[in-house]
PDB file of C-alpha atoms in Angstrom:
ATOM      1  CA  MET A   3      -4.153   2.195  23.313  1.00 77.00           C
ATOM      2  CA  SER A   4      -4.563   0.370  26.596  1.00 84.00           C
ATOM      3  CA  PHE A   5      -1.964  -0.098  29.321  1.00 91.00           C
ATOM      4  CA  PRO A   6      -3.463  -2.414  31.992  1.00 96.00           C
ATOM      5  CA  LYS A   7      -2.109  -1.485  35.416  1.00 95.00           C
ATOM      6  CA  ASP A   8      -1.879  -5.092  36.658  1.00 94.00           C
ATOM      7  CA  LEU A   9       0.799  -5.972  34.098  1.00 96.00           C
ATOM      8  CA  ARG A  10       4.549  -5.393  33.844  1.00 97.00           C
ATOM      9  CA  TYR A  11       6.136  -4.382  30.535  1.00 97.00           C
ATOM     10  CA  THR A  12       9.421  -4.743  28.642  1.00 96.00           C
ATOM     11  CA  LYS A  13      11.139  -2.196  26.412  1.00 95.00           C
ATOM     12  CA  ASP A  14      10.497  -4.650  23.562  1.00 95.00           C
ATOM     13  CA  HIS A  15       6.696  -4.403  24.043  1.00 96.00           C
ATOM     14  CA  GLU A  16       5.982  -7.683  25.802  1.00 97.00           C
ATOM     15  CA  TRP A  17       3.764  -7.790  28.867  1.00 97.00           C
ATOM     16  CA  ALA A  18       3.909 -10.162  31.838  1.00 97.00           C
ATOM     17  CA  ARG A  19       1.228 -10.981  34.401  1.00 96.00           C
ATOM     18  CA  LEU A  20       2.044 -12.859  37.610  1.00 94.00           C
ATOM     19  CA  GLU A  21      -0.541 -15.602  38.122  1.00 95.00           C
ATOM     20  CA  GLU A  22      -1.692 -17.020  41.461  1.00 95.00           C
ATOM     21  CA  ASP A  23       0.333 -20.207  40.879  1.00 96.00           C
ATOM     22  CA  GLY A  24       3.561 -18.189  40.529  1.00 94.00           C
ATOM     23  CA  THR A  25       3.813 -18.532  36.747  1.00 96.00           C
ATOM     24  CA  LEU A  26       3.974 -15.608  34.356  1.00 96.00           C
ATOM     25  CA  THR A  27       1.641 -15.217  31.421  1.00 98.00           C
ATOM     26  CA  VAL A  28       3.436 -13.363  28.603  1.00 98.00           C
ATOM     27  CA  GLY A  29       2.095 -11.628  25.502  1.00 98.00           C
ATOM     28  CA  ILE A  30       2.668  -8.615  23.284  1.00 97.00           C
ATOM     29  CA  THR A  31       1.105  -5.273  24.096  1.00 97.00           C
ATOM     30  CA  ASP A  32      -1.803  -3.560  22.408  1.00 96.00           C
ATOM     31  CA  HIS A  33       0.703  -1.009  21.095  1.00 95.00           C
ATOM     32  CA  ALA A  34       2.852  -3.783  19.559  1.00 95.00           C
ATOM     33  CA  GLN A  35      -0.033  -5.580  17.863  1.00 95.00           C
ATOM     34  CA  ASP A  36      -1.301  -2.251  16.503  1.00 94.00           C
ATOM     35  CA  ALA A  37       2.140  -1.413  15.089  1.00 93.00           C
ATOM     36  CA  LEU A  38       2.467  -4.886  13.525  1.00 94.00           C
ATOM     37  CA  GLY A  39      -0.897  -4.857  11.799  1.00 94.00           C
ATOM     38  CA  ASP A  40      -2.768  -8.054  11.003  1.00 96.00           C
ATOM     39  CA  VAL A  41      -0.927 -11.001  12.595  1.00 97.00           C
ATOM     40  CA  VAL A  42      -0.834 -14.000  10.232  1.00 97.00           C
ATOM     41  CA  TYR A  43       1.646 -16.394  11.884  1.00 97.00           C
ATOM     42  CA  VAL A  44       3.135 -17.078  15.323  1.00 97.00           C
ATOM     43  CA  GLU A  45       6.085 -19.305  16.192  1.00 97.00           C
ATOM     44  CA  LEU A  46       6.203 -20.305  19.863  1.00 97.00           C
ATOM     45  CA  PRO A  47       8.748 -22.313  21.899  1.00 97.00           C
ATOM     46  CA  ASP A  48       8.301 -25.895  23.050  1.00 97.00           C
ATOM     47  CA  VAL A  49       7.103 -26.529  26.588  1.00 97.00           C
ATOM     48  CA  GLY A  50      10.101 -27.276  28.794  1.00 98.00           C
ATOM     49  CA  ARG A  51      12.448 -24.857  27.052  1.00 98.00           C
ATOM     50  CA  ALA A  52      14.627 -22.804  29.406  1.00 98.00           C
ATOM     51  CA  LEU A  53      14.899 -19.116  28.548  1.00 97.00           C
ATOM     52  CA  ASP A  54      17.252 -16.384  29.685  1.00 96.00           C
ATOM     53  CA  ALA A  55      15.943 -12.878  30.302  1.00 94.00           C
ATOM     54  CA  GLU A  56      15.602 -10.990  26.996  1.00 95.00           C
ATOM     55  CA  GLU A  57      16.284 -14.180  24.990  1.00 97.00           C
ATOM     56  CA  THR A  58      14.346 -14.547  21.734  1.00 97.00           C
ATOM     57  CA  PHE A  59      11.672 -17.195  22.221  1.00 97.00           C
ATOM     58  CA  GLY A  60       9.589 -16.910  19.075  1.00 97.00           C
ATOM     59  CA  VAL A  61       8.339 -14.844  16.171  1.00 97.00           C
ATOM     60  CA  VAL A  62       5.201 -12.915  15.291  1.00 97.00           C
ATOM     61  CA  GLU A  63       4.634 -12.344  11.583  1.00 96.00           C
ATOM     62  CA  SER A  64       2.178  -9.808  10.242  1.00 95.00           C
ATOM     63  CA  VAL A  65       1.255  -8.563   6.805  1.00 91.00           C
ATOM     64  CA  LYS A  66       3.772  -5.736   7.413  1.00 88.00           C
ATOM     65  CA  SER A  67       6.759  -7.373   9.125  1.00 92.00           C
ATOM     66  CA  VAL A  68       8.298 -10.131  11.222  1.00 94.00           C
ATOM     67  CA  SER A  69       9.156  -9.418  14.856  1.00 95.00           C
ATOM     68  CA  ASP A  70      11.085 -11.447  17.408  1.00 97.00           C
ATOM     69  CA  LEU A  71       9.567 -12.152  20.811  1.00 97.00           C
ATOM     70  CA  PHE A  72      11.724 -11.679  23.920  1.00 97.00           C
ATOM     71  CA  ALA A  73      11.443 -13.301  27.353  1.00 97.00           C
ATOM     72  CA  PRO A  74      10.682 -10.749  30.095  1.00 96.00           C
ATOM     73  CA  CYS A  75      12.742 -12.795  32.579  1.00 95.00           C
ATOM     74  CA  ALA A  76      14.600 -16.089  32.858  1.00 97.00           C
ATOM     75  CA  GLY A  77      12.498 -19.192  33.328  1.00 97.00           C
ATOM     76  CA  GLU A  78      11.055 -22.389  31.907  1.00 98.00           C
ATOM     77  CA  VAL A  79       8.222 -22.443  29.370  1.00 98.00           C
ATOM     78  CA  VAL A  80       5.362 -24.358  31.021  1.00 98.00           C
ATOM     79  CA  ALA A  81       2.719 -23.675  28.333  1.00 98.00           C
ATOM     80  CA  HIS A  82       2.259 -22.033  24.965  1.00 97.00           C
ATOM     81  CA  ASN A  83      -1.009 -20.809  23.487  1.00 98.00           C
ATOM     82  CA  GLU A  84      -2.164 -23.531  21.070  1.00 96.00           C
ATOM     83  CA  LEU A  85      -5.053 -21.307  19.927  1.00 97.00           C
ATOM     84  CA  LEU A  86      -2.596 -18.982  18.181  1.00 97.00           C
ATOM     85  CA  LEU A  87      -1.296 -21.742  15.911  1.00 92.00           C
ATOM     86  CA  ASP A  88      -4.674 -21.838  14.133  1.00 95.00           C
ATOM     87  CA  ALA A  89      -5.894 -18.318  14.920  1.00 97.00           C
ATOM     88  CA  PRO A  90      -2.886 -15.953  15.177  1.00 97.00           C
ATOM     89  CA  GLU A  91      -5.189 -12.962  14.602  1.00 97.00           C
ATOM     90  CA  THR A  92      -6.363 -13.456  18.210  1.00 97.00           C
ATOM     91  CA  ILE A  93      -3.303 -11.386  19.161  1.00 97.00           C
ATOM     92  CA  ASN A  94      -4.886  -8.421  17.337  1.00 97.00           C
ATOM     93  CA  SER A  95      -8.352  -8.843  18.802  1.00 97.00           C
ATOM     94  CA  ASP A  96      -7.395  -9.692  22.411  1.00 97.00           C
ATOM     95  CA  PRO A  97      -3.694  -9.035  23.141  1.00 97.00           C
ATOM     96  CA  TYR A  98      -4.162  -9.079  26.947  1.00 97.00           C
ATOM     97  CA  GLY A  99      -6.563 -12.040  27.061  1.00 96.00           C
ATOM     98  CA  ASP A 100      -6.897 -14.949  24.648  1.00 98.00           C
ATOM     99  CA  GLY A 101      -3.932 -13.605  22.635  1.00 98.00           C
ATOM    100  CA  TRP A 102      -1.355 -14.525  25.306  1.00 98.00           C
ATOM    101  CA  LEU A 103       1.777 -16.278  23.989  1.00 98.00           C
ATOM    102  CA  ILE A 104       3.475 -18.369  26.686  1.00 98.00           C
ATOM    103  CA  ARG A 105       3.464 -19.138  30.381  1.00 98.00           C
ATOM    104  CA  LEU A 106       6.805 -19.141  32.174  1.00 97.00           C
ATOM    105  CA  LYS A 107       7.899 -20.531  35.512  1.00 97.00           C
ATOM    106  CA  PRO A 108      10.304 -17.719  36.472  1.00 96.00           C
ATOM    107  CA  ALA A 109      13.760 -18.664  37.703  1.00 95.00           C
ATOM    108  CA  ASP A 110      13.706 -15.598  39.974  1.00 92.00           C
ATOM    109  CA  ALA A 111      10.380 -13.800  40.464  1.00 85.00           C
ATOM    110  CA  SER A 112      12.211 -10.707  41.736  1.00 88.00           C
ATOM    111  CA  GLU A 113      13.229 -10.019  38.105  1.00 88.00           C
ATOM    112  CA  LEU A 114       9.654  -8.801  37.599  1.00 88.00           C
ATOM    113  CA  GLY A 115      10.553  -5.726  39.633  1.00 90.00           C
ATOM    114  CA  GLU A 116      12.952  -4.706  36.860  1.00 92.00           C
ATOM    115  CA  LEU A 117      10.120  -4.461  34.318  1.00 96.00           C
ATOM    116  CA  MET A 118       8.157  -1.261  33.720  1.00 97.00           C
ATOM    117  CA  ASP A 119       4.789  -0.563  35.281  1.00 96.00           C
ATOM    118  CA  ALA A 120       1.940   0.730  33.105  1.00 96.00           C
ATOM    119  CA  GLU A 121       2.827   4.405  33.593  1.00 96.00           C
ATOM    120  CA  ALA A 122       6.514   3.896  32.745  1.00 96.00           C
ATOM    121  CA  TYR A 123       5.592   1.789  29.706  1.00 96.00           C
ATOM    122  CA  GLN A 124       3.187   4.457  28.437  1.00 95.00           C
ATOM    123  CA  MET A 125       5.982   7.048  28.741  1.00 95.00           C
ATOM    124  CA  HIS A 126       8.335   4.638  26.890  1.00 95.00           C
ATOM    125  CA  VAL A 127       5.833   4.280  24.026  1.00 95.00           C
ATOM    126  CA  GLU A 128       5.352   8.061  23.837  1.00 94.00           C
ATOM    127  CA  ALA A 129       9.121   8.634  23.819  1.00 94.00           C
ATOM    128  CA  GLU A 130       9.593   6.134  20.987  1.00 91.00           C
ATOM    129  CA  ALA A 131       6.914   7.901  18.986  1.00 85.00           C
ATOM    130  CA  GLY A 132       8.940  11.087  19.280  1.00 79.00           C
TER     131      GLY A 132
END
């Protein structure tokens, strides 16, 4: 299980990376994709959609289950990963790279400070596992 230190994490197992242009790239964590199993379908929001923090913005479906996706902070969707529409399994093979889900223009970048760092997220995952 990997927990890249340059990312911020939500309790719902999404990650967010602040890009140089001020946007956030958002995806699901290695832990989440492992728990889901083989991803077979992804539903992503339209570009231009405004999201509130923790609002559901899409769905990831695997052979085991269907899981909602939650926005790590409020903002506007400026891109979604077209690759995943034809190759959703990319989330399994590269959750922190080509398997990204959306890019957000955050309404308030300070909200990132409320997300967990890698160490806190690892402790969260361990606590959930019991």
